[in-house]
CSV table of C-alpha atoms in Angstrom, one decimal:
chain,number,residue,atom,x,y,z
M,1,MET,CA,106.0,-124.1,246.3
M,2,ARG,CA,102.1,-124.6,246.9
M,3,PRO,CA,100.4,-122.6,244.0
M,4,THR,CA,97.0,-121.2,244.9
M,5,ASP,CA,94.1,-120.3,242.8
M,6,SER,CA,95.5,-116.7,242.5
M,7,ASP,CA,98.8,-118.1,241.1
M,8,VAL,CA,99.9,-118.9,237.4
M,9,LEU,CA,102.8,-120.3,235.8
M,10,LEU,CA,103.8,-118.5,232.8
M,11,VAL,CA,106.2,-120.7,230.4
M,12,ILE,CA,108.0,-118.5,227.9
M,13,ASP,CA,109.2,-119.9,224.7
M,14,VAL,CA,109.9,-123.4,225.2
M,15,GLN,CA,110.2,-124.0,221.0
M,16,ASN,CA,112.1,-126.1,218.7
M,17,ASP,CA,114.2,-123.3,217.8
M,18,PHE,CA,115.6,-122.4,221.1
M,19,CYS,CA,116.5,-126.0,222.0
M,20,PRO,CA,119.4,-128.0,220.6
M,21,GLY,CA,119.5,-128.3,217.1
M,22,GLY,CA,117.4,-125.4,216.7
M,23,ALA,CA,118.1,-122.1,214.7
M,24,LEU,CA,118.6,-120.0,217.9
M,25,ALA,CA,119.6,-122.9,220.2
M,26,VAL,CA,119.9,-121.9,223.8
M,27,SER,CA,123.0,-123.9,225.3
M,28,ARG,CA,121.1,-126.7,227.3
M,29,GLY,CA,117.7,-125.4,226.6
M,30,GLY,CA,116.1,-128.3,226.2
M,31,GLU,CA,117.1,-129.4,229.8
M,32,VAL,CA,114.4,-127.1,231.0
M,33,VAL,CA,111.6,-129.1,229.5
M,34,PRO,CA,111.0,-131.8,232.0
M,35,VAL,CA,111.5,-129.2,235.0
M,36,VAL,CA,108.8,-127.1,233.4
M,37,ASN,CA,106.6,-130.1,233.1
M,38,ARG,CA,107.0,-130.8,236.9
M,39,LEU,CA,106.2,-127.3,237.8
M,40,GLY,CA,103.3,-127.3,235.7
M,41,ALA,CA,101.9,-130.2,237.1
M,42,ALA,CA,101.5,-128.0,240.4
M,43,PHE,CA,99.7,-125.2,239.1
M,44,ALA,CA,96.0,-125.2,238.1
M,45,HIS,CA,97.0,-122.3,235.8
M,46,VAL,CA,99.1,-122.3,233.1
M,47,VAL,CA,99.9,-119.6,230.3
M,48,LEU,CA,102.4,-120.5,227.1
M,49,THR,CA,103.9,-117.8,225.0
M,50,GLN,CA,105.2,-118.5,221.4
M,51,ASP,CA,107.6,-116.6,219.7
M,52,TRP,CA,105.8,-116.2,216.2
M,53,HIS,CA,107.5,-114.2,213.6
M,54,PRO,CA,106.6,-113.3,210.1
M,55,SER,CA,109.0,-114.3,207.3
M,56,GLY,CA,111.8,-111.2,206.9
M,57,HIS,CA,111.2,-109.9,210.2
M,58,HIS,CA,113.2,-107.1,211.1
M,59,SER,CA,114.7,-108.5,214.0
M,60,PHE,CA,116.6,-111.0,211.6
M,61,ALA,CA,120.1,-110.5,210.4
M,62,SER,CA,118.9,-111.7,207.1
M,63,ALA,CA,116.6,-108.4,206.5
M,64,HIS,CA,119.6,-106.3,206.9
M,65,PRO,CA,122.1,-106.6,204.3
M,66,GLY,CA,125.5,-106.9,205.3
M,67,ARG,CA,124.8,-107.3,209.0
M,68,LYS,CA,125.2,-110.7,211.0
M,69,PRO,CA,123.7,-112.4,213.8
M,70,PHE,CA,124.2,-110.8,217.3
M,71,GLU,CA,124.9,-107.4,216.0
M,72,THR,CA,123.1,-104.5,217.3
M,73,ILE,CA,121.4,-101.8,215.5
M,74,GLU,CA,119.2,-98.9,215.8
M,75,LEU,CA,115.6,-99.2,214.7
M,76,ALA,CA,112.6,-97.0,215.4
M,77,TYR,CA,112.2,-98.0,219.0
M,78,GLY,CA,115.8,-98.4,220.2
M,79,PRO,CA,118.4,-100.7,219.8
M,80,GLN,CA,117.7,-104.3,218.5
M,81,THR,CA,119.8,-107.7,218.6
M,82,LEU,CA,119.7,-109.0,215.3
M,83,TRP,CA,118.8,-113.0,215.5
M,84,PRO,CA,119.2,-115.5,213.0
M,85,ASP,CA,115.8,-116.5,211.3
M,86,HIS,CA,114.1,-118.2,213.9
M,87,CYS,CA,110.4,-119.2,215.1
M,88,VAL,CA,108.9,-118.2,211.4
M,89,GLN,CA,105.2,-118.6,211.8
M,90,GLY,CA,103.8,-122.4,210.9
M,91,THR,CA,107.5,-124.0,210.7
M,92,ALA,CA,108.6,-126.9,212.8
M,93,GLY,CA,111.1,-124.4,214.6
M,94,ALA,CA,108.4,-122.4,215.9
M,95,ALA,CA,106.5,-125.4,217.5
M,96,PHE,CA,106.6,-126.2,221.0
M,97,HIS,CA,109.0,-128.9,222.2
M,98,ARG,CA,107.5,-132.4,221.6
M,99,ASP,CA,108.0,-133.4,225.1
M,100,LEU,CA,106.8,-130.3,226.5
M,101,HIS,CA,103.6,-131.7,228.2
M,102,LEU,CA,101.1,-129.1,229.7
M,103,PRO,CA,97.7,-130.0,228.4
M,104,HIS,CA,96.0,-128.0,230.7
M,105,ALA,CA,97.6,-124.7,229.6
M,106,GLU,CA,94.6,-122.1,229.7
M,107,LEU,CA,96.2,-119.5,226.9
M,108,VAL,CA,99.1,-119.3,224.1
M,109,LEU,CA,100.0,-116.0,223.4
M,110,ARG,CA,101.8,-115.5,220.4
M,111,LYS,CA,104.3,-112.8,220.1
M,112,GLY,CA,106.8,-111.1,217.9
M,113,PHE,CA,104.0,-111.3,215.1
M,114,ARG,CA,104.6,-107.5,214.0
M,115,ALA,CA,107.2,-107.5,211.3
M,116,ALA,CA,108.7,-104.1,212.2
M,117,ILE,CA,109.2,-104.7,216.0
M,118,ASP,CA,110.4,-107.7,218.1
M,119,SER,CA,108.7,-108.6,221.2
M,120,TYR,CA,110.9,-110.3,224.1
M,121,SER,CA,108.2,-109.7,226.8
M,122,ALA,CA,105.0,-111.5,227.5
M,123,PHE,CA,103.6,-108.1,228.4
M,124,TYR,CA,105.1,-105.6,225.9
M,125,GLU,CA,106.6,-105.3,222.2
M,126,ASN,CA,109.9,-103.9,222.4
M,127,ASP,CA,109.3,-100.1,222.1
M,128,ARG,CA,108.2,-100.8,225.7
M,129,ARG,CA,105.0,-99.2,225.1
M,130,THR,CA,102.6,-101.6,222.9
M,131,PRO,CA,100.9,-104.1,225.2
M,132,THR,CA,100.2,-107.8,224.2
M,133,GLY,CA,97.2,-108.2,226.1
M,134,LEU,CA,98.4,-110.4,228.5
M,135,ALA,CA,98.3,-107.9,231.6
M,136,GLY,CA,94.5,-107.5,231.3
M,137,TYR,CA,94.0,-111.2,230.6
M,138,LEU,CA,95.9,-112.1,233.9
M,139,LYS,CA,94.1,-109.1,236.0
M,140,GLU,CA,90.8,-109.9,234.8
M,141,ARG,CA,91.1,-113.4,235.9
M,142,ARG,CA,92.3,-112.0,239.2
M,143,PHE,CA,95.7,-113.7,239.4
M,144,GLU,CA,98.2,-112.0,241.6
M,145,SER,CA,101.5,-114.0,241.5
M,146,ILE,CA,103.2,-115.0,238.3
M,147,THR,CA,106.0,-118.0,238.2
M,148,LEU,CA,108.2,-117.7,235.4
M,149,CYS,CA,110.2,-120.2,233.4
M,150,GLY,CA,111.4,-121.0,230.1
M,151,LEU,CA,114.0,-119.4,227.3
M,152,ALA,CA,115.9,-117.8,227.5
M,153,THR,CA,116.6,-116.1,231.0
M,154,ASP,CA,118.5,-112.9,229.9
M,155,PHE,CA,115.9,-111.9,227.1
M,156,CYS,CA,112.4,-113.1,227.2
M,157,VAL,CA,112.2,-114.4,230.8
M,158,PHE,CA,114.0,-111.5,231.9
M,159,TYR,CA,111.8,-108.7,230.1
M,160,SER,CA,108.5,-110.6,231.2
M,161,ALA,CA,109.5,-110.6,234.7
M,162,ILE,CA,110.5,-106.8,234.3
M,163,ASP,CA,107.2,-105.9,232.9
M,164,GLY,CA,105.4,-108.4,235.1
M,165,ARG,CA,106.7,-106.1,238.1
M,166,ARG,CA,105.8,-103.1,236.2
M,167,VAL,CA,102.2,-103.7,236.0
M,168,GLY,CA,102.1,-104.9,239.6
M,169,PHE,CA,102.4,-108.9,239.8
M,170,GLU,CA,104.5,-110.5,242.2
M,171,ILE,CA,106.8,-112.4,240.0
M,172,THR,CA,108.9,-115.3,240.7
M,173,VAL,CA,111.5,-117.0,238.2
M,174,VAL,CA,112.3,-120.6,238.7
M,175,THR,CA,116.0,-120.6,237.5
M,176,GLU,CA,116.4,-124.1,237.4
M,177,ALA,CA,113.8,-124.0,234.8
M,178,CYS,CA,115.7,-121.4,232.6
M,179,ARG,CA,118.5,-121.3,230.3
M,180,GLY,CA,120.5,-118.2,229.1
M,181,ILE,CA,122.1,-117.3,225.7
M,182,ASP,CA,124.6,-114.6,227.7
M,183,VAL,CA,125.6,-112.1,224.8
M,184,ASP,CA,128.1,-110.2,226.5
M,185,GLY,CA,127.3,-110.5,229.5
M,186,SER,CA,123.6,-110.2,229.2
M,187,LEU,CA,122.9,-113.4,232.0
M,188,ALA,CA,124.5,-111.8,235.0
M,189,ALA,CA,123.0,-108.2,234.1
M,190,ALA,CA,119.6,-109.7,233.7
M,191,MET,CA,120.1,-111.7,237.2
M,192,ARG,CA,121.0,-108.3,238.9
M,193,ALA,CA,118.3,-106.3,237.1
M,194,MET,CA,115.5,-108.6,238.0
M,195,THR,CA,116.7,-109.0,241.6
M,196,GLU,CA,116.7,-105.1,241.9
M,197,ALA,CA,113.1,-104.8,240.4
M,198,GLY,CA,111.9,-107.4,243.3
M,199,VAL,CA,111.8,-110.3,241.4
M,200,THR,CA,112.2,-113.8,243.2
M,201,LEU,CA,115.0,-115.8,242.1
M,202,LEU,CA,114.4,-119.5,243.0
M,203,GLY,CA,117.4,-121.7,242.7
M,204,GLN,CA,119.9,-118.9,243.7
């Protein structure tokens, strides 16, 4: 991989709560950190996303009495998986993994900060309509190709990859630098859907 000036590395949610010991730990999630650091060193341009929920966020099971994490409910914008409280604004769990070393990152995009709607994708909220502004930022800077890595493969990486294709970017996912949650077969389904959408999967 030889990134050019029109390439950007998009690092998804490498935060403490998604790593071992975190509130929503992804199995072997910490393993991505050195791989992401090596990738980042090869890119002149890096963007980070950060899950950034207010307390009582509607995607938290704790906000719905009688519900448990990983159940699915219907919200105004469609089905929503309920999660343990995680990446609450200003907490240690919401901070980036301490070993993540990307000092030249040019943008940190915070998502999931609207209490009534979740945001897996770096490009759109979960209503699939409300933009985060990332597409406009990347296009204004004339990036053409996005390489994705981070956590988790079958949720935030997946939706970011699909939406990146939808708004016209070439998308590559480095699977070695990702780990999945795999709720009811979600990992295999995400890999199939990304391939069908024209996403390049490196490491398969």
